[in-house]
Amino acid sequence: MNWRHGLAAASGDVAALLFALMAVWASFTADEPEAYVFPQLISILMLVFCGINFVRRAVTQFAGKPPLDAVLLKKIAPGAAVICVYILTAETVGFYLAAAVVFATLSLLYGAATHRKQVFIVTGAVVAVLYSLFSLLLRVQVPREFFL
């Protein structure tokens, strides 16, 4: 394998690793880092898993998976756009409403559900679990919408 093909094949792995590094940095450099324990834990786990995947793929010289090409980017772009909109609007519209919209949108874009009714039922269940986990069990303060 020449170095150009290896670099192209590793581009997705490198992008994931860099994103995980940025998430760890962002979670630890906030104004009050002690208030971000949950995001810190998630970002560290993400970094560990991305690092393990990168090493695993480097050992095999990034064989077996296609490089990050235009076709794959076209598949990923709508989901990335939805996540960017979520990041920009979650504080304004509230965590649970934004999470419901994002989950339903991503499910409709990438899910295997054949009926929209299934998507909305599962979305409601996921938001209920998020509410139970964050607000009731962990007592994490999340951006609130007007009805919660």
CSV table of C-alpha atoms in Angstrom, one decimal:
chain,number,residue,atom,x,y,z
A,1,MET,CA,0.0,0.0,0.0
A,2,ASN,CA,1.4,3.4,-0.9
A,3,TRP,CA,1.3,6.2,1.5
A,4,ARG,CA,-1.4,8.2,-0.3
A,5,HIS,CA,-3.8,5.2,-0.1
A,6,GLY,CA,-2.9,4.7,3.5
A,7,LEU,CA,-3.5,8.4,4.3
A,8,ALA,CA,-6.9,8.3,2.5
A,9,ALA,CA,-7.9,5.1,4.2
A,10,ALA,CA,-7.0,6.6,7.6
A,11,SER,CA,-8.7,9.9,7.1
A,12,GLY,CA,-12.0,8.8,8.8
A,13,ASP,CA,-10.1,7.4,11.7
A,14,VAL,CA,-8.0,10.5,12.1
A,15,ALA,CA,-11.1,12.7,11.9
A,16,ALA,CA,-12.9,10.7,14.6
A,17,LEU,CA,-9.8,10.8,16.8
A,18,LEU,CA,-9.4,14.6,16.3
A,19,PHE,CA,-13.1,15.1,17.1
A,20,ALA,CA,-12.8,13.1,20.3
A,21,LEU,CA,-9.7,15.1,21.3
A,22,MET,CA,-11.7,18.3,20.7
A,23,ALA,CA,-14.6,17.0,22.8
A,24,VAL,CA,-12.2,16.2,25.7
A,25,TRP,CA,-10.6,19.6,25.5
A,26,ALA,CA,-13.9,21.4,25.4
A,27,SER,CA,-15.3,19.5,28.4
A,28,PHE,CA,-12.3,20.3,30.5
A,29,THR,CA,-11.8,23.9,29.5
A,30,ALA,CA,-15.3,25.1,30.4
A,31,ASP,CA,-15.9,27.9,32.8
A,32,GLU,CA,-16.8,25.5,35.6
A,33,PRO,CA,-15.2,22.1,34.7
A,34,GLU,CA,-16.6,20.4,37.8
A,35,ALA,CA,-20.1,21.0,36.4
A,36,TYR,CA,-19.2,19.0,33.3
A,37,VAL,CA,-18.4,15.6,34.9
A,38,PHE,CA,-20.8,13.7,32.7
A,39,PRO,CA,-19.6,15.2,29.4
A,40,GLN,CA,-16.0,14.7,30.6
A,41,LEU,CA,-16.7,11.0,31.2
A,42,ILE,CA,-18.4,10.6,27.8
A,43,SER,CA,-15.7,12.5,25.9
A,44,ILE,CA,-12.9,10.4,27.6
A,45,LEU,CA,-14.7,7.2,26.7
A,46,MET,CA,-15.1,8.4,23.1
A,47,LEU,CA,-11.4,9.3,23.0
A,48,VAL,CA,-10.4,5.8,24.4
A,49,PHE,CA,-12.6,4.0,21.9
A,50,CYS,CA,-11.4,6.1,18.9
A,51,GLY,CA,-7.8,5.5,20.0
A,52,ILE,CA,-8.4,1.8,20.3
A,53,ASN,CA,-10.0,1.8,16.8
A,54,PHE,CA,-7.2,3.8,15.4
A,55,VAL,CA,-4.5,1.5,16.7
A,56,ARG,CA,-6.5,-1.6,15.6
A,57,ARG,CA,-6.8,-0.2,12.1
A,58,ALA,CA,-3.2,1.0,12.0
A,59,VAL,CA,-2.0,-2.5,12.8
A,60,THR,CA,-3.8,-3.8,9.7
A,61,GLN,CA,-2.6,-0.8,7.7
A,62,PHE,CA,-6.1,0.5,7.5
A,63,ALA,CA,-7.2,-2.4,5.3
A,64,GLY,CA,-10.7,-3.7,5.0
A,65,LYS,CA,-12.7,-0.4,5.1
A,66,PRO,CA,-13.1,2.2,2.4
A,67,PRO,CA,-11.4,5.6,2.8
A,68,LEU,CA,-13.5,8.6,3.6
A,69,ASP,CA,-14.6,9.5,0.1
A,70,ALA,CA,-17.2,11.8,-1.5
A,71,VAL,CA,-19.9,9.1,-1.5
A,72,LEU,CA,-19.4,8.4,2.3
A,73,LEU,CA,-19.3,12.2,3.0
A,74,LYS,CA,-22.6,12.6,1.2
A,75,LYS,CA,-24.1,10.0,3.4
A,76,ILE,CA,-22.7,11.5,6.6
A,77,ALA,CA,-23.3,15.2,5.8
A,78,PRO,CA,-27.1,15.3,6.6
A,79,GLY,CA,-26.5,13.7,10.0
A,80,ALA,CA,-23.6,16.1,10.7
A,81,ALA,CA,-25.8,19.0,9.7
A,82,VAL,CA,-28.6,17.8,12.1
A,83,ILE,CA,-26.1,17.5,15.0
A,84,CYS,CA,-24.7,21.0,14.2
A,85,VAL,CA,-28.2,22.5,14.3
A,86,TYR,CA,-28.8,20.6,17.6
A,87,ILE,CA,-25.7,22.1,19.2
A,88,LEU,CA,-26.7,25.6,18.1
A,89,THR,CA,-30.4,25.3,19.2
A,90,ALA,CA,-30.5,23.0,22.3
A,91,GLU,CA,-30.0,25.8,24.8
A,92,THR,CA,-32.7,27.9,23.2
A,93,VAL,CA,-35.4,25.3,22.6
A,94,GLY,CA,-34.4,23.0,25.5
A,95,PHE,CA,-32.6,19.8,25.8
A,96,TYR,CA,-35.5,17.3,25.7
A,97,LEU,CA,-37.3,19.0,22.8
A,98,ALA,CA,-34.1,19.3,20.8
A,99,ALA,CA,-33.1,15.7,21.6
A,100,ALA,CA,-36.5,14.5,20.4
A,101,VAL,CA,-36.3,16.4,17.1
A,102,VAL,CA,-32.7,15.2,16.5
A,103,PHE,CA,-33.5,11.6,17.4
A,104,ALA,CA,-36.5,11.5,15.2
A,105,THR,CA,-34.7,13.3,12.3
A,106,LEU,CA,-31.7,11.0,12.4
A,107,SER,CA,-34.0,7.9,12.7
A,108,LEU,CA,-35.9,9.0,9.6
A,109,LEU,CA,-32.6,9.7,7.7
A,110,TYR,CA,-30.7,6.6,8.7
A,111,GLY,CA,-33.1,4.2,10.4
A,112,ALA,CA,-34.6,1.0,9.2
A,113,ALA,CA,-38.1,1.8,10.5
A,114,THR,CA,-40.7,1.3,7.8
A,115,HIS,CA,-43.4,3.4,9.5
A,116,ARG,CA,-43.1,6.9,10.8
A,117,LYS,CA,-45.3,6.0,13.7
A,118,GLN,CA,-42.6,3.6,14.9
A,119,VAL,CA,-40.0,6.4,14.8
A,120,PHE,CA,-42.2,8.7,17.0
A,121,ILE,CA,-43.0,6.0,19.5
A,122,VAL,CA,-39.3,5.0,19.9
A,123,THR,CA,-38.4,8.7,20.0
A,124,GLY,CA,-40.9,9.3,22.9
A,125,ALA,CA,-39.4,6.3,24.7
A,126,VAL,CA,-35.9,7.5,24.3
A,127,VAL,CA,-36.7,11.0,25.5
A,128,ALA,CA,-38.5,9.5,28.5
A,129,VAL,CA,-35.4,7.5,29.3
A,130,LEU,CA,-33.2,10.6,28.9
A,131,TYR,CA,-35.5,12.5,31.2
A,132,SER,CA,-35.5,9.7,33.8
A,133,LEU,CA,-31.7,9.3,33.6
A,134,PHE,CA,-30.6,13.0,33.6
A,135,SER,CA,-33.4,14.8,35.5
A,136,LEU,CA,-34.5,12.2,38.0
A,137,LEU,CA,-31.6,9.8,38.6
A,138,LEU,CA,-28.5,11.9,38.0
A,139,ARG,CA,-30.1,15.3,38.6
A,140,VAL,CA,-28.1,16.9,35.8
A,141,GLN,CA,-29.1,20.4,34.9
A,142,VAL,CA,-30.0,20.5,31.3
A,143,PRO,CA,-31.3,23.4,29.2
A,144,ARG,CA,-35.0,23.6,30.0
A,145,GLU,CA,-37.9,24.3,27.6
A,146,PHE,CA,-40.9,26.2,28.8
A,147,PHE,CA,-43.0,23.2,29.8
A,148,LEU,CA,-40.5,21.4,32.0
